[in-house]
Coordinates of C-alpha atoms in Angstrom, one line a residue:
M1 CA -7.3 8.1 -1.9
A2 CA -10.3 7.9 0.4
G3 CA -13.5 8.9 -1.5
G4 CA -16.6 6.8 -2.2
N5 CA -18.6 4.6 0.2
L6 CA -15.6 2.6 1.5
G7 CA -12.8 5.2 1.7
P8 CA -13.9 7.0 4.9
H9 CA -14.3 3.7 6.7
I10 CA -10.8 2.6 5.7
V11 CA -9.3 5.9 7.0
N12 CA -11.1 5.4 10.3
A13 CA -9.8 1.8 10.6
L14 CA -6.3 2.8 9.8
L15 CA -6.3 5.6 12.4
A16 CA -7.8 3.2 14.9
A17 CA -4.9 0.8 14.2
D18 CA -2.4 3.7 14.8
F19 CA -1.3 4.0 11.2
T20 CA 0.0 7.4 10.0
V21 CA -2.5 8.3 7.3
T22 CA -2.4 10.7 4.3
I23 CA -5.4 11.1 2.1
F24 CA -4.8 12.0 -1.5
S25 CA -7.5 13.4 -3.8
R26 CA -7.5 14.7 -7.3
T27 CA -7.2 18.5 -7.7
E28 CA -10.5 18.7 -9.5
S29 CA -12.4 16.6 -6.9
S30 CA -14.8 18.3 -4.5
F31 CA -13.9 15.7 -1.8
Q32 CA -13.0 17.0 1.6
P33 CA -12.4 14.7 4.6
P34 CA -14.6 15.1 7.7
P35 CA -13.1 17.5 10.3
E36 CA -12.9 14.7 12.8
V37 CA -10.6 12.7 10.5
T38 CA -8.1 15.5 10.2
A39 CA -8.4 16.2 13.9
A40 CA -7.5 12.6 14.5
G41 CA -4.2 13.2 12.7
A42 CA -4.8 12.3 9.0
A43 CA -3.1 14.6 6.5
F44 CA -5.0 15.7 3.4
C45 CA -3.5 16.6 0.0
K46 CA -5.0 17.5 -3.4
L47 CA -2.8 17.0 -6.4
D48 CA -2.7 16.2 -10.1
F49 CA -2.8 12.4 -10.5
S50 CA 0.0 12.3 -13.0
E51 CA 2.7 9.8 -12.5
A52 CA 5.3 12.5 -11.7
A53 CA 3.1 14.3 -9.2
L54 CA 2.1 11.1 -7.5
S55 CA 5.6 9.7 -7.3
Q56 CA 6.8 12.8 -5.6
A57 CA 3.8 12.8 -3.2
L58 CA 4.1 9.1 -2.3
R59 CA 7.8 9.2 -1.3
G60 CA 8.1 8.0 2.3
Q61 CA 4.8 6.1 2.3
D62 CA 4.9 2.4 3.1
A63 CA 1.5 1.5 1.5
V64 CA -1.1 2.9 -0.9
I65 CA -4.8 2.0 -0.7
A66 CA -6.8 2.8 -3.8
T67 CA -10.5 3.5 -3.4
V68 CA -11.1 5.0 -6.8
A69 CA -14.6 5.3 -8.4
K70 CA -16.1 2.2 -10.1
D71 CA -16.2 3.5 -13.7
R72 CA -13.7 2.0 -16.2
D73 CA -11.5 5.1 -16.6
A74 CA -11.1 5.5 -12.8
I75 CA -10.3 1.8 -12.4
L76 CA -7.7 1.9 -15.2
S77 CA -6.2 5.0 -13.7
Q78 CA -4.8 2.8 -11.0
R79 CA -2.0 1.7 -13.4
V80 CA -0.6 5.2 -13.1
I81 CA -0.9 5.0 -9.3
I82 CA 0.9 1.7 -9.3
D83 CA 3.8 3.0 -11.5
A84 CA 4.1 6.1 -9.3
A85 CA 4.1 3.9 -6.1
V86 CA 6.9 1.7 -7.4
S87 CA 8.9 4.8 -8.4
A88 CA 8.4 6.3 -5.0
G89 CA 9.6 3.2 -3.2
V90 CA 6.2 2.2 -1.8
R91 CA 6.2 -1.4 -0.5
R92 CA 2.6 -2.4 -0.9
L93 CA -0.5 -1.4 -2.8
V94 CA -4.1 -2.4 -2.1
P95 CA -6.1 -2.1 -5.4
A96 CA -9.7 -1.0 -5.7
E97 CA -11.1 -4.6 -5.8
F98 CA -13.5 -4.9 -2.9
G99 CA -16.1 -7.1 -4.5
S100 CA -16.1 -10.2 -6.6
Y101 CA -13.0 -12.5 -7.0
T102 CA -11.8 -11.1 -10.3
E103 CA -8.6 -13.2 -10.2
D104 CA -10.9 -16.0 -11.3
T105 CA -11.2 -15.8 -15.1
A106 CA -14.7 -17.4 -15.0
V107 CA -15.9 -14.3 -13.1
V108 CA -14.6 -11.9 -15.7
E109 CA -16.0 -14.0 -18.5
R110 CA -19.5 -13.9 -17.0
L111 CA -19.1 -10.3 -15.8
P112 CA -17.1 -8.4 -18.5
I113 CA -17.6 -5.1 -16.7
F114 CA -14.7 -6.3 -14.6
K115 CA -12.2 -6.5 -17.5
S116 CA -10.7 -3.2 -16.4
K117 CA -10.0 -4.6 -12.9
L118 CA -8.4 -7.6 -14.5
A119 CA -6.2 -5.3 -16.6
V120 CA -5.1 -3.6 -13.4
L121 CA -4.4 -6.9 -11.7
D122 CA -2.3 -8.0 -14.7
H123 CA -0.3 -4.8 -14.4
L124 CA 0.2 -5.3 -10.7
K125 CA 1.5 -8.8 -11.3
A126 CA 3.9 -7.7 -14.0
V127 CA 5.2 -4.8 -11.9
S128 CA 5.6 -6.8 -8.7
A129 CA 7.5 -9.5 -10.6
K130 CA 10.0 -6.9 -11.8
N131 CA 10.3 -5.0 -8.5
P132 CA 11.0 -7.3 -5.5
H133 CA 10.5 -4.5 -3.0
F134 CA 6.9 -4.0 -4.2
S135 CA 3.8 -6.2 -3.7
Y136 CA 0.1 -6.1 -3.7
T137 CA -2.7 -7.3 -1.4
A138 CA -6.3 -7.4 -2.8
I139 CA -9.5 -7.9 -0.9
C140 CA -12.6 -9.8 -2.2
N141 CA -15.5 -9.2 0.2
G142 CA -18.7 -10.0 -1.8
A143 CA -21.5 -7.5 -1.6
F144 CA -21.3 -4.4 0.6
F145 CA -24.1 -5.6 2.9
D146 CA -25.0 -2.4 4.9
W147 CA -24.7 -0.1 1.8
G148 CA -26.6 -2.7 -0.3
L149 CA -29.5 -2.7 2.2
T150 CA -29.9 1.0 2.6
S151 CA -29.3 1.9 -1.0
T152 CA -31.9 -0.7 -2.3
F153 CA -29.2 -2.3 -4.4
L154 CA -29.8 -5.7 -2.8
G155 CA -33.5 -5.6 -3.6
F156 CA -34.9 -4.1 -0.3
D157 CA -36.5 -0.7 0.0
L158 CA -36.7 -0.1 3.7
A159 CA -38.6 3.1 3.6
S160 CA -41.4 1.8 1.4
R161 CA -41.2 -1.8 2.8
H162 CA -40.8 -3.4 -0.6
A163 CA -38.7 -6.4 -1.4
T164 CA -37.8 -7.8 -4.8
L165 CA -36.6 -11.5 -4.6
Y166 CA -34.7 -12.7 -7.6
S167 CA -34.9 -16.4 -8.4
H168 CA -37.2 -16.7 -5.3
G169 CA -34.5 -15.3 -3.1
L170 CA -32.9 -18.7 -2.5
A171 CA -29.4 -18.1 -3.8
T172 CA -26.6 -18.0 -1.2
F173 CA -24.3 -15.1 -1.5
N174 CA -21.3 -13.6 0.4
A175 CA -21.5 -10.1 1.9
T176 CA -19.5 -7.9 4.3
T177 CA -20.2 -4.5 5.9
L178 CA -18.1 -1.5 5.1
P179 CA -16.5 -1.2 8.6
T180 CA -15.5 -4.8 8.5
V181 CA -14.0 -4.5 5.0
A182 CA -12.0 -1.5 6.3
R183 CA -10.7 -3.4 9.4
A184 CA -9.7 -6.3 7.1
V185 CA -7.6 -3.8 5.1
A186 CA -5.9 -2.5 8.2
N187 CA -5.3 -6.0 9.4
A188 CA -3.8 -7.0 6.0
L189 CA -1.3 -4.2 6.2
L190 CA -0.1 -5.7 9.6
L191 CA 0.7 -9.0 8.0
P192 CA 4.3 -9.8 6.9
L193 CA 5.3 -9.3 3.2
S194 CA 7.8 -12.2 2.9
P195 CA 6.9 -14.4 -0.1
L196 CA 8.4 -17.3 1.9
S197 CA 5.7 -17.2 4.6
A198 CA 1.9 -17.3 4.7
S199 CA 1.7 -13.6 4.2
A200 CA 0.0 -10.8 2.3
H201 CA 2.5 -10.9 -0.4
N202 CA 1.0 -10.7 -3.9
R203 CA -2.3 -12.3 -3.1
F204 CA -6.1 -12.0 -2.7
F205 CA -7.9 -12.4 0.6
C206 CA -11.5 -13.6 0.1
I207 CA -13.5 -12.6 3.2
A208 CA -17.2 -12.6 4.2
E209 CA -19.0 -11.5 7.2
L210 CA -22.2 -13.2 6.0
R211 CA -23.3 -16.1 3.8
T212 CA -27.0 -15.6 3.4
R213 CA -30.0 -15.5 1.1
Q214 CA -32.4 -12.7 0.2
I215 CA -35.3 -14.6 1.8
D216 CA -33.4 -14.8 5.1
V217 CA -32.5 -11.1 4.9
L218 CA -36.2 -10.3 4.4
A219 CA -37.2 -12.2 7.5
A220 CA -34.5 -10.5 9.5
L221 CA -35.6 -7.1 8.3
Q222 CA -39.2 -7.7 9.2
R223 CA -38.2 -8.9 12.7
E224 CA -35.7 -6.2 13.4
I225 CA -37.7 -3.2 12.1
A226 CA -40.6 -4.4 14.2
E227 CA -38.4 -4.5 17.3
A228 CA -37.1 -1.0 16.6
K229 CA -40.7 0.3 16.5
T230 CA -42.6 0.4 19.8
G231 CA -45.7 -1.8 20.0
T232 CA -45.1 -3.5 16.7
T233 CA -44.7 -7.3 16.2
A234 CA -42.9 -9.1 13.5
M235 CA -46.3 -10.3 12.2
D236 CA -47.5 -6.7 12.0
E237 CA -44.4 -5.7 10.2
E238 CA -44.7 -8.6 7.7
R239 CA -48.1 -7.3 6.6
H240 CA -46.6 -3.9 5.7
W241 CA -44.2 -5.4 3.3
V242 CA -44.9 -5.9 -0.4
V243 CA -42.8 -8.8 -1.8
S244 CA -42.4 -8.9 -5.5
R245 CA -41.2 -11.9 -7.4
G246 CA -38.2 -10.6 -9.3
R247 CA -36.8 -11.9 -12.5
D248 CA -34.8 -15.1 -12.9
A249 CA -31.3 -14.0 -12.0
E250 CA -29.5 -15.7 -14.9
E251 CA -31.9 -14.2 -17.4
M252 CA -31.2 -10.8 -15.9
R253 CA -27.4 -11.4 -16.2
V254 CA -27.8 -12.4 -19.9
E255 CA -29.9 -9.3 -20.5
G256 CA -27.3 -7.2 -18.8
L257 CA -24.7 -8.6 -21.1
R258 CA -26.8 -7.8 -24.1
S259 CA -27.5 -4.3 -22.9
L260 CA -23.8 -3.7 -22.3
K261 CA -23.1 -4.6 -25.9
E262 CA -26.1 -3.0 -27.6
G263 CA -26.9 -0.1 -25.3
V264 CA -23.4 1.3 -25.1
A265 CA -22.7 0.8 -28.8
G266 CA -26.0 2.6 -29.6
A267 CA -25.2 5.5 -27.3
A268 CA -21.5 5.7 -28.1
S269 CA -21.7 9.2 -29.5
R270 CA -23.8 10.4 -26.5
V271 CA -21.6 10.3 -23.4
V272 CA -24.4 10.7 -20.8
E273 CA -26.5 8.0 -22.4
A274 CA -23.5 5.7 -22.7
A275 CA -22.7 6.1 -19.0
Q276 CA -26.4 5.4 -18.1
A277 CA -26.5 2.3 -20.3
K278 CA -23.3 1.0 -18.7
E279 CA -24.6 1.6 -15.2
G280 CA -27.8 -0.2 -15.8
A281 CA -26.1 -3.2 -17.5
A282 CA -23.6 -3.4 -14.8
E283 CA -26.3 -3.7 -12.1
M284 CA -28.1 -6.4 -14.0
L285 CA -24.8 -8.3 -14.5
I286 CA -23.7 -8.1 -10.9
L287 CA -27.1 -8.9 -9.4
G288 CA -27.7 -11.6 -11.9
D289 CA -24.6 -13.4 -10.8
L290 CA -24.9 -12.6 -7.1
F291 CA -28.5 -14.0 -6.9
G292 CA -28.0 -16.6 -9.6
Q293 CA -25.1 -19.0 -10.3
G294 CA -22.8 -17.0 -8.0
V295 CA -19.6 -17.5 -9.9
G296 CA -18.3 -14.4 -8.1
T297 CA -19.2 -15.9 -4.7
V298 CA -16.2 -17.6 -3.2
G299 CA -16.7 -20.9 -1.4
L300 CA -17.0 -21.3 2.3
E301 CA -13.7 -23.2 2.9
R302 CA -11.6 -20.4 1.3
V303 CA -13.6 -17.7 3.1
R304 CA -13.0 -19.3 6.5
S305 CA -9.3 -19.5 5.9
D306 CA -9.0 -15.9 4.8
N307 CA -11.3 -14.7 7.5
R308 CA -9.0 -16.2 10.1
A309 CA -6.0 -14.5 8.5
L310 CA -7.6 -11.0 8.7
D311 CA -9.6 -11.6 11.9
V312 CA -13.0 -11.4 10.3
K313 CA -15.8 -13.2 12.1
M314 CA -18.7 -14.9 10.3
R315 CA -21.9 -13.5 11.8
D316 CA -25.6 -14.3 12.0
V317 CA -27.6 -12.3 9.5
G318 CA -30.1 -11.2 12.1
D319 CA -27.3 -9.5 14.2
V320 CA -25.9 -7.6 11.2
V321 CA -29.4 -6.6 10.0
R322 CA -30.2 -5.3 13.5
E323 CA -27.1 -3.0 13.4
V324 CA -28.1 -1.7 10.0
V325 CA -31.7 -1.1 11.0
T326 CA -30.6 0.7 14.2
D327 CA -28.4 3.1 12.2
W328 CA -31.1 3.5 9.6
V329 CA -33.9 4.3 12.1
G330 CA -31.6 6.5 14.2

């Protein structure tokens, strides 16, 4: 199950760690793995994601990693995948978390878009309690830093040199690049499963490659883009940037909450409009928390501990931005 932004990186990390990999995709999906992935030994199978079909297909697999889409129906569909995995004798499942620490009820209260993830987590806990051979390992990694920069999600438009700083850009947040999240998943699968040891048995790992602020990211972007361009200084690059004062982050989160309730209810009979309303509200909720009170941002002590367990290194924002800019320019 290797679609989306993260899935291909996870496949590459698993292959690099010498895992035997099979990619499953829905019959109706247009997804096709890159030729180099199948050439490296990954198998690919399209099937109906019913419990019976999945249970048959998953027989002989040791672990399942779900990288389903972010919409509610796709997230909740993991319950079928979980039941099929248990029936097939799979020993471990990694759910499609990969973001905020949704095991914390305060996060879900502030960001109700994650209720579907909590429902999946509750199902995982119930199933693993009844089936001693089965366990789960979840990854909380903060924002996807590289994707967030190049997609403008984190408030930076690299092409037009425009930055939007929410709450003055001073809130500290956790972030991790997609390749590092993928390597953390592979490393988690190498940990023991015994509930009697410090293992990956039925637990979250809260990792971060960066703890930074928007204002520090902006400075690094201006510096690194200047260095990537011949004959340009950081001061020259700074003059090209337009920096807008964004909204107060908490006010944006509250508006997102209101939009989620009012917008979706008002568009309930119009599926496309309902989906658009949800997506806009979700963005306001997530960014409002990320750049505001940061309830979904796990503390440094927990991050350091889990980073060590999965061999994730905390890095300087400038070094990571340099890599993103190099790929973007190239």
